[in-house]
Short mmCIF file of C-alpha atoms in Angstrom, two decimals:
data_model
loop_
_atom_site.label_atom_id
_atom_site.label_comp_id
_atom_site.label_asym_id
_atom_site.label_seq_id
_atom_site.Cartn_x
_atom_site.Cartn_y
_atom_site.Cartn_z
CA MET A 1 18.46 -0.31 11.05
CA THR A 2 16.77 -3.52 12.20
CA LEU A 3 16.31 -1.98 15.61
CA MET A 4 14.95 1.34 14.34
CA ASP A 5 11.56 2.10 15.89
CA ILE A 6 9.00 3.68 13.57
CA THR A 7 5.98 5.05 15.40
CA LEU A 8 2.69 5.71 13.66
CA HIS A 9 -0.67 7.02 14.85
CA PRO A 10 -4.09 6.30 13.34
CA ILE A 11 -5.73 9.03 11.25
CA GLY A 12 -9.15 7.46 11.74
CA VAL A 13 -11.08 4.25 12.16
CA ILE A 14 -12.73 1.87 9.69
CA HIS A 15 -16.35 0.85 10.34
CA SER A 16 -17.58 -2.27 8.57
CA PRO A 17 -20.15 -5.04 9.10
CA PHE A 18 -17.30 -7.50 9.82
CA THR A 19 -17.00 -7.96 13.55
CA ASP A 20 -15.38 -11.40 13.51
CA LEU A 21 -12.11 -12.42 11.84
CA ALA A 22 -13.80 -15.57 10.53
CA ASP A 23 -16.21 -15.60 7.58
CA MET A 24 -14.93 -12.32 6.11
CA PRO A 25 -14.21 -11.63 2.46
CA ILE A 26 -10.48 -12.19 1.94
CA GLN A 27 -10.12 -9.39 -0.63
CA PRO A 28 -12.09 -6.25 -1.55
CA SER A 29 -12.86 -7.85 -4.91
CA GLY A 30 -14.73 -10.64 -3.14
CA GLU A 31 -18.48 -11.22 -3.57
CA ALA A 32 -18.84 -10.86 0.19
CA SER A 33 -17.25 -7.42 0.40
CA ALA A 34 -19.47 -4.76 1.91
CA SER A 35 -20.16 -1.09 2.32
CA GLY A 36 -18.79 0.75 5.32
CA THR A 37 -17.47 4.08 6.49
CA LEU A 38 -14.13 5.63 7.32
CA GLU A 39 -14.27 8.05 10.22
CA ILE A 40 -11.37 10.50 9.91
CA PHE A 41 -10.29 12.22 13.12
CA PRO A 42 -11.13 15.96 12.97
CA GLN A 43 -7.52 17.13 13.15
CA PHE A 44 -6.89 15.50 9.74
CA SER A 45 -10.02 16.84 7.96
CA ALA A 46 -8.14 19.36 5.84
CA GLY A 47 -6.27 16.48 4.19
CA LEU A 48 -9.53 15.21 2.63
CA LYS A 49 -9.90 18.20 0.28
CA ASP A 50 -10.15 17.16 -3.41
CA LEU A 51 -10.42 13.46 -2.53
CA GLU A 52 -14.02 13.19 -3.73
CA GLY A 53 -12.85 13.50 -7.34
CA PHE A 54 -11.37 10.00 -7.11
CA SER A 55 -13.56 6.93 -7.60
CA HIS A 56 -11.12 4.55 -5.89
CA ILE A 57 -8.82 5.00 -2.92
CA ILE A 58 -6.04 2.92 -1.43
CA LEU A 59 -6.39 2.28 2.30
CA LEU A 60 -3.41 1.39 4.48
CA TYR A 61 -4.47 0.14 7.89
CA TYR A 62 -3.07 -1.47 10.99
CA LEU A 63 -4.10 -5.12 11.36
CA HIS A 64 -4.70 -4.62 15.07
CA LYS A 65 -6.08 -8.10 15.81
CA VAL A 66 -2.96 -9.85 14.58
CA SER A 67 -1.00 -10.90 17.61
CA ARG A 68 1.81 -12.90 16.05
CA MET A 69 4.15 -12.97 13.07
CA GLN A 70 4.76 -15.96 10.81
CA LEU A 71 7.32 -16.15 8.02
CA THR A 72 5.59 -19.05 6.30
CA VAL A 73 1.83 -19.34 6.09
CA THR A 74 -0.76 -21.52 4.41
CA PRO A 75 -2.98 -18.91 2.74
CA PHE A 76 -6.77 -19.10 2.44
CA LEU A 77 -6.37 -19.77 -1.29
CA ASP A 78 -3.88 -22.63 -1.02
CA SER A 79 -2.98 -25.79 0.83
CA GLU A 80 0.82 -25.33 0.65
CA PRO A 81 2.94 -23.26 3.04
CA ARG A 82 4.20 -20.09 1.31
CA GLY A 83 6.60 -17.32 2.28
CA VAL A 84 4.50 -14.61 3.94
CA PHE A 85 5.78 -11.92 1.53
CA ALA A 86 4.41 -14.01 -1.36
CA THR A 87 0.95 -13.85 0.25
CA ARG A 88 -1.47 -11.23 1.53
CA ALA A 89 -1.85 -13.00 4.90
CA PRO A 90 -2.10 -10.65 7.90
CA VAL A 91 0.55 -12.32 10.10
CA ARG A 92 3.34 -10.21 8.60
CA PRO A 93 6.40 -8.72 10.36
CA ASN A 94 4.73 -5.29 9.96
CA PRO A 95 0.98 -5.96 9.99
CA ILE A 96 -0.14 -3.30 7.52
CA GLY A 97 -3.14 -4.10 5.34
CA LEU A 98 -3.78 -2.62 1.89
CA SER A 99 -7.15 -2.47 0.13
CA VAL A 100 -8.36 -0.56 -2.92
CA VAL A 101 -11.97 0.44 -2.20
CA LEU A 102 -14.68 2.38 -4.02
CA LEU A 103 -15.28 5.89 -2.66
CA GLN A 104 -18.98 6.74 -2.86
CA LYS A 105 -19.24 10.07 -1.07
CA ILE A 106 -17.75 12.21 1.71
CA GLU A 107 -19.86 13.93 4.37
CA GLY A 108 -17.77 15.97 6.78
CA ASN A 109 -15.21 13.59 8.25
CA THR A 110 -17.02 10.45 7.11
CA LEU A 111 -16.12 8.64 3.90
CA PHE A 112 -18.69 6.21 2.54
CA VAL A 113 -16.97 3.31 0.77
CA ALA A 114 -17.91 0.05 -0.92
CA GLN A 115 -15.95 -3.13 -1.75
CA LEU A 116 -14.56 -3.15 1.76
CA ASP A 117 -12.92 -6.26 3.27
CA VAL A 118 -11.68 -4.86 6.58
CA LEU A 119 -12.59 -5.74 10.17
CA ASP A 120 -14.78 -3.25 12.06
CA GLY A 121 -12.75 -0.97 14.34
CA THR A 122 -9.51 -1.24 12.36
CA PRO A 123 -7.19 1.78 12.79
CA LEU A 124 -6.69 3.63 9.50
CA LEU A 125 -3.13 4.79 8.74
CA ASP A 126 -3.31 6.41 5.32
CA ILE A 127 -5.49 7.13 2.31
CA LYS A 128 -3.97 7.52 -1.14
CA PRO A 129 -5.80 8.14 -4.41
CA TYR A 130 -5.79 5.08 -6.69
CA VAL A 131 -4.24 6.22 -9.99
CA PRO A 132 -4.01 3.62 -12.78
CA GLU A 133 -0.97 5.38 -14.27
CA PHE A 134 0.89 4.83 -10.98
CA ASP A 135 -0.63 1.63 -9.64
CA LYS A 136 -1.82 -0.57 -12.48
CA ARG A 137 0.46 -3.04 -14.26
CA ALA A 138 -0.06 -5.18 -17.35
CA GLU A 139 1.60 -8.50 -18.30
CA VAL A 140 1.74 -9.74 -14.76
CA ARG A 141 2.82 -13.17 -13.49
CA ILE A 142 1.23 -14.20 -10.18
CA GLY A 143 3.21 -17.29 -9.14
CA TRP A 144 1.39 -19.78 -6.92
CA LEU A 145 -1.80 -17.72 -7.13
CA GLU A 146 -2.13 -18.62 -10.83
CA HIS A 147 -3.98 -21.83 -9.96
CA ALA A 148 -6.25 -19.96 -7.51
CA ARG A 149 -7.33 -17.35 -10.07
CA GLY A 150 -10.98 -16.42 -9.53
CA LYS A 151 -11.21 -18.25 -6.18
CA ALA A 152 -10.72 -15.09 -4.10
CA ARG A 153 -14.13 -13.82 -5.12
CA PHE A 154 -15.87 -16.64 -3.32
CA THR A 155 -13.47 -17.55 -0.52
CA ARG A 156 -14.09 -16.37 3.02
CA SER A 157 -11.73 -16.24 5.95
CA ASP A 158 -11.53 -18.70 8.84
CA ARG A 159 -9.70 -18.50 12.16
CA ARG A 160 -6.26 -19.56 10.98
CA PHE A 161 -4.58 -16.15 11.45
CA MET B 1 -7.50 5.72 19.35
CA THR B 2 -5.85 8.92 18.15
CA LEU B 3 -3.20 8.47 20.81
CA MET B 4 -2.57 4.81 20.02
CA ASP B 5 1.12 4.17 19.28
CA ILE B 6 1.84 1.69 16.52
CA THR B 7 5.47 0.60 16.38
CA LEU B 8 7.02 -0.91 13.29
CA HIS B 9 10.51 -2.15 12.45
CA PRO B 10 12.15 -2.30 9.02
CA ILE B 11 12.42 -5.71 7.33
CA GLY B 12 15.20 -4.45 5.08
CA VAL B 13 16.61 -1.51 3.19
CA ILE B 14 16.10 -0.21 -0.34
CA HIS B 15 19.19 0.55 -2.44
CA SER B 16 18.71 2.83 -5.43
CA PRO B 17 20.73 5.32 -7.51
CA PHE B 18 18.69 8.18 -5.97
CA THR B 19 20.73 9.79 -3.22
CA ASP B 20 19.07 13.22 -3.32
CA LEU B 21 15.37 14.03 -2.81
CA ALA B 22 15.50 16.42 -5.76
CA ASP B 23 15.56 15.25 -9.39
CA MET B 24 14.02 11.85 -8.65
CA PRO B 25 11.26 10.17 -10.64
CA ILE B 26 7.99 10.95 -8.86
CA GLN B 27 6.42 7.57 -9.62
CA PRO B 28 7.71 4.09 -10.55
CA SER B 29 6.05 4.50 -13.95
CA GLY B 30 8.32 7.47 -14.70
CA GLU B 31 10.89 7.45 -17.49
CA ALA B 32 13.56 8.24 -14.91
CA SER B 33 12.82 5.23 -12.70
CA ALA B 34 15.76 2.92 -12.19
CA SER B 35 16.96 -0.49 -11.17
CA GLY B 36 17.94 -1.16 -7.60
CA THR B 37 18.03 -3.81 -4.91
CA LEU B 38 16.12 -4.64 -1.76
CA GLU B 39 18.30 -6.06 0.98
CA ILE B 40 16.14 -8.13 3.31
CA PHE B 41 17.48 -8.66 6.84
CA PRO B 42 18.46 -12.34 7.35
CA GLN B 43 15.88 -12.97 10.08
CA PHE B 44 13.10 -12.43 7.51
CA SER B 45 14.58 -14.59 4.69
CA ALA B 46 12.06 -17.41 5.11
CA GLY B 47 9.29 -14.98 4.19
CA LEU B 48 10.71 -14.63 0.66
CA LYS B 49 9.86 -18.22 -0.34
CA ASP B 50 7.65 -18.38 -3.49
CA LEU B 51 8.01 -14.65 -4.16
CA GLU B 52 10.02 -15.17 -7.35
CA GLY B 53 6.91 -16.43 -9.14
CA PHE B 54 5.52 -12.89 -9.13
CA SER B 55 6.58 -10.39 -11.78
CA HIS B 56 5.48 -7.33 -9.77
CA ILE B 57 5.59 -6.62 -6.05
CA ILE B 58 4.12 -3.87 -3.88
CA LEU B 59 6.64 -2.16 -1.61
CA LEU B 60 5.59 -0.32 1.54
CA TYR B 61 8.39 1.77 2.97
CA TYR B 62 9.04 4.43 5.57
CA LEU B 63 9.67 7.87 4.07
CA HIS B 64 12.49 8.47 6.55
CA LYS B 65 13.65 11.82 5.14
CA VAL B 66 10.26 13.46 5.66
CA SER B 67 10.49 15.59 8.76
CA ARG B 68 7.13 17.34 8.74
CA MET B 69 3.45 16.74 8.02
CA GLN B 70 1.24 18.94 5.83
CA LEU B 71 -2.49 18.53 5.36
CA THR B 72 -2.54 20.54 2.15
CA VAL B 73 0.21 20.35 -0.42
CA THR B 74 0.93 21.61 -3.90
CA PRO B 75 1.92 18.40 -5.68
CA PHE B 76 4.65 18.06 -8.31
CA LEU B 77 1.95 17.59 -10.95
CA ASP B 78 -0.15 20.63 -10.10
CA SER B 79 -0.05 24.31 -9.18
CA GLU B 80 -3.06 24.23 -6.81
CA PRO B 81 -2.96 23.24 -3.13
CA ARG B 82 -4.68 19.85 -2.63
CA GLY B 83 -5.62 17.80 0.41
CA VAL B 84 -2.67 15.50 1.15
CA PHE B 85 -4.88 12.37 1.03
CA ALA B 86 -5.83 13.33 -2.55
CA THR B 87 -2.12 13.28 -3.49
CA ARG B 88 0.84 10.93 -3.25
CA ALA B 89 3.04 13.59 -1.61
CA PRO B 90 5.38 12.25 1.12
CA VAL B 91 4.50 14.80 3.84
CA ARG B 92 1.62 12.64 5.16
CA PRO B 93 0.50 12.11 8.77
CA ASN B 94 1.93 8.58 8.48
CA PRO B 95 4.79 8.80 5.97
CA ILE B 96 4.41 5.40 4.32
CA GLY B 97 5.29 5.16 0.65
CA LEU B 98 3.83 2.63 -1.79
CA SER B 99 5.36 1.57 -5.11
CA VAL B 100 4.61 -1.30 -7.47
CA VAL B 101 7.96 -2.43 -8.88
CA LEU B 102 9.16 -5.10 -11.28
CA LEU B 103 10.86 -8.08 -9.60
CA GLN B 104 13.70 -9.35 -11.78
CA LYS B 105 15.38 -11.99 -9.63
CA ILE B 106 16.18 -12.99 -6.06
CA GLU B 107 19.66 -14.02 -4.91
CA GLY B 108 19.75 -14.97 -1.25
CA ASN B 109 18.41 -12.00 0.69
CA THR B 110 18.78 -9.58 -2.23
CA LEU B 111 15.89 -8.76 -4.54
CA PHE B 112 16.77 -7.16 -7.87
CA VAL B 113 14.03 -4.79 -8.97
CA ALA B 114 13.33 -2.32 -11.77
CA GLN B 115 10.95 0.64 -12.12
CA LEU B 116 12.05 1.90 -8.73
CA ASP B 117 11.36 5.49 -7.59
CA VAL B 118 12.61 5.31 -4.01
CA LEU B 119 15.45 7.15 -2.25
CA ASP B 120 18.60 5.14 -1.48
CA GLY B 121 18.68 3.90 2.13
CA THR B 122 14.91 3.91 2.63
CA PRO B 123 13.72 1.44 5.30
CA LEU B 124 11.49 -1.26 3.82
CA LEU B 125 8.38 -2.20 5.84
CA ASP B 126 6.58 -4.80 3.76
CA ILE B 127 6.49 -6.65 0.45
CA LYS B 128 3.20 -7.90 -0.98
CA PRO B 129 2.66 -9.69 -4.29
CA TYR B 130 0.90 -7.50 -6.86
CA VAL B 131 -2.21 -9.42 -7.93
CA PRO B 132 -4.42 -7.79 -10.60
CA GLU B 133 -7.50 -9.56 -9.24
CA PHE B 134 -6.97 -7.84 -5.88
CA ASP B 135 -5.31 -4.57 -6.85
CA LYS B 136 -6.40 -3.49 -10.32
CA ARG B 137 -9.55 -1.44 -10.93
CA ALA B 138 -11.29 -0.43 -14.14
CA GLU B 139 -13.54 2.58 -14.81
CA VAL B 140 -11.58 4.87 -12.55
CA ARG B 141 -12.03 8.61 -12.03
CA ILE B 142 -8.86 10.43 -10.94
CA GLY B 143 -10.08 13.90 -9.91
CA TRP B 144 -7.56 16.74 -10.21
CA LEU B 145 -5.00 14.34 -11.70
CA GLU B 146 -7.13 14.04 -14.85
CA HIS B 147 -5.51 17.12 -16.37
CA ALA B 148 -2.02 15.87 -15.42
CA ARG B 149 -2.47 12.50 -17.16
CA GLY B 150 0.80 11.38 -18.75
CA LYS B 151 2.85 14.09 -17.04
CA ALA B 152 4.11 11.83 -14.26
CA ARG B 153 6.26 9.91 -16.72
CA PHE B 154 8.42 12.94 -17.38
CA THR B 155 8.20 14.93 -14.15
CA ARG B 156 11.01 14.85 -11.60
CA SER B 157 10.99 15.90 -7.99
CA ASP B 158 12.37 19.13 -6.54
CA ARG B 159 13.04 20.17 -2.95
CA ARG B 160 9.50 21.19 -1.97
CA PHE B 161 8.87 18.29 0.44
#
């Protein structure tokens, strides 16, 4: 199965004010997150029906500027090397990003969103409705991130990845 | 960009008691969800460092049994056709599944998890730590799912997808 090829194609493109990998918000919850738009390719329009009823959506996107993979990384929020699967760093074996963003309105094939932390021009792979009953967990332990609690709001990216 | 090919490779495989697409839990929060294991391929082991500190992890996986795409679907929780991006149905343009599961322990390359709703043999694409500060939202509207609130716990799949 290791050698299995899985081929995906973008359903649209993410437009944001972030044109440089440095100095970006590192999470959608960050103070520096911004408004932007998702342009959905016309052949997928019909899939957007009923989406406007949801206040929050989960975006899966292809981290297209990541050119390498690392199994251990020193994350923006830490000074210790960590296993990449214990971080949200982009240099993953499969560079898929995940962000929960606020859906403001839909006009035709354009979704207006806020709390966006994604690079301009990023290929969008999927949109899922954010449903607390499915996606929200209580009594959570967050390992090494415990000591970084609250820091993500104010931390911006640099050029390390 | 529509024609851009994005190629991914599994990092491991998900083992669960669910060997048939019918009669499965439809979400990890369901009563019928089960324990299972994630077998990570040895070449990715180093990426698991520090993961055990997290109680919950986000799995992204390839819905390998889905052989078609539909832009409108009638979901398990509804009797109306909905836009696929407003549902969690598997028949998506890019069939990537997302589940937040409970991480119980790690032994070598094997992760023991609970609250699993994934078919046995599913290729695993990514593991991310679940971090409430990044992933949890309050004051959420859930559109058509509002009237299905609570139903997901008790609903099982059938053969529609």
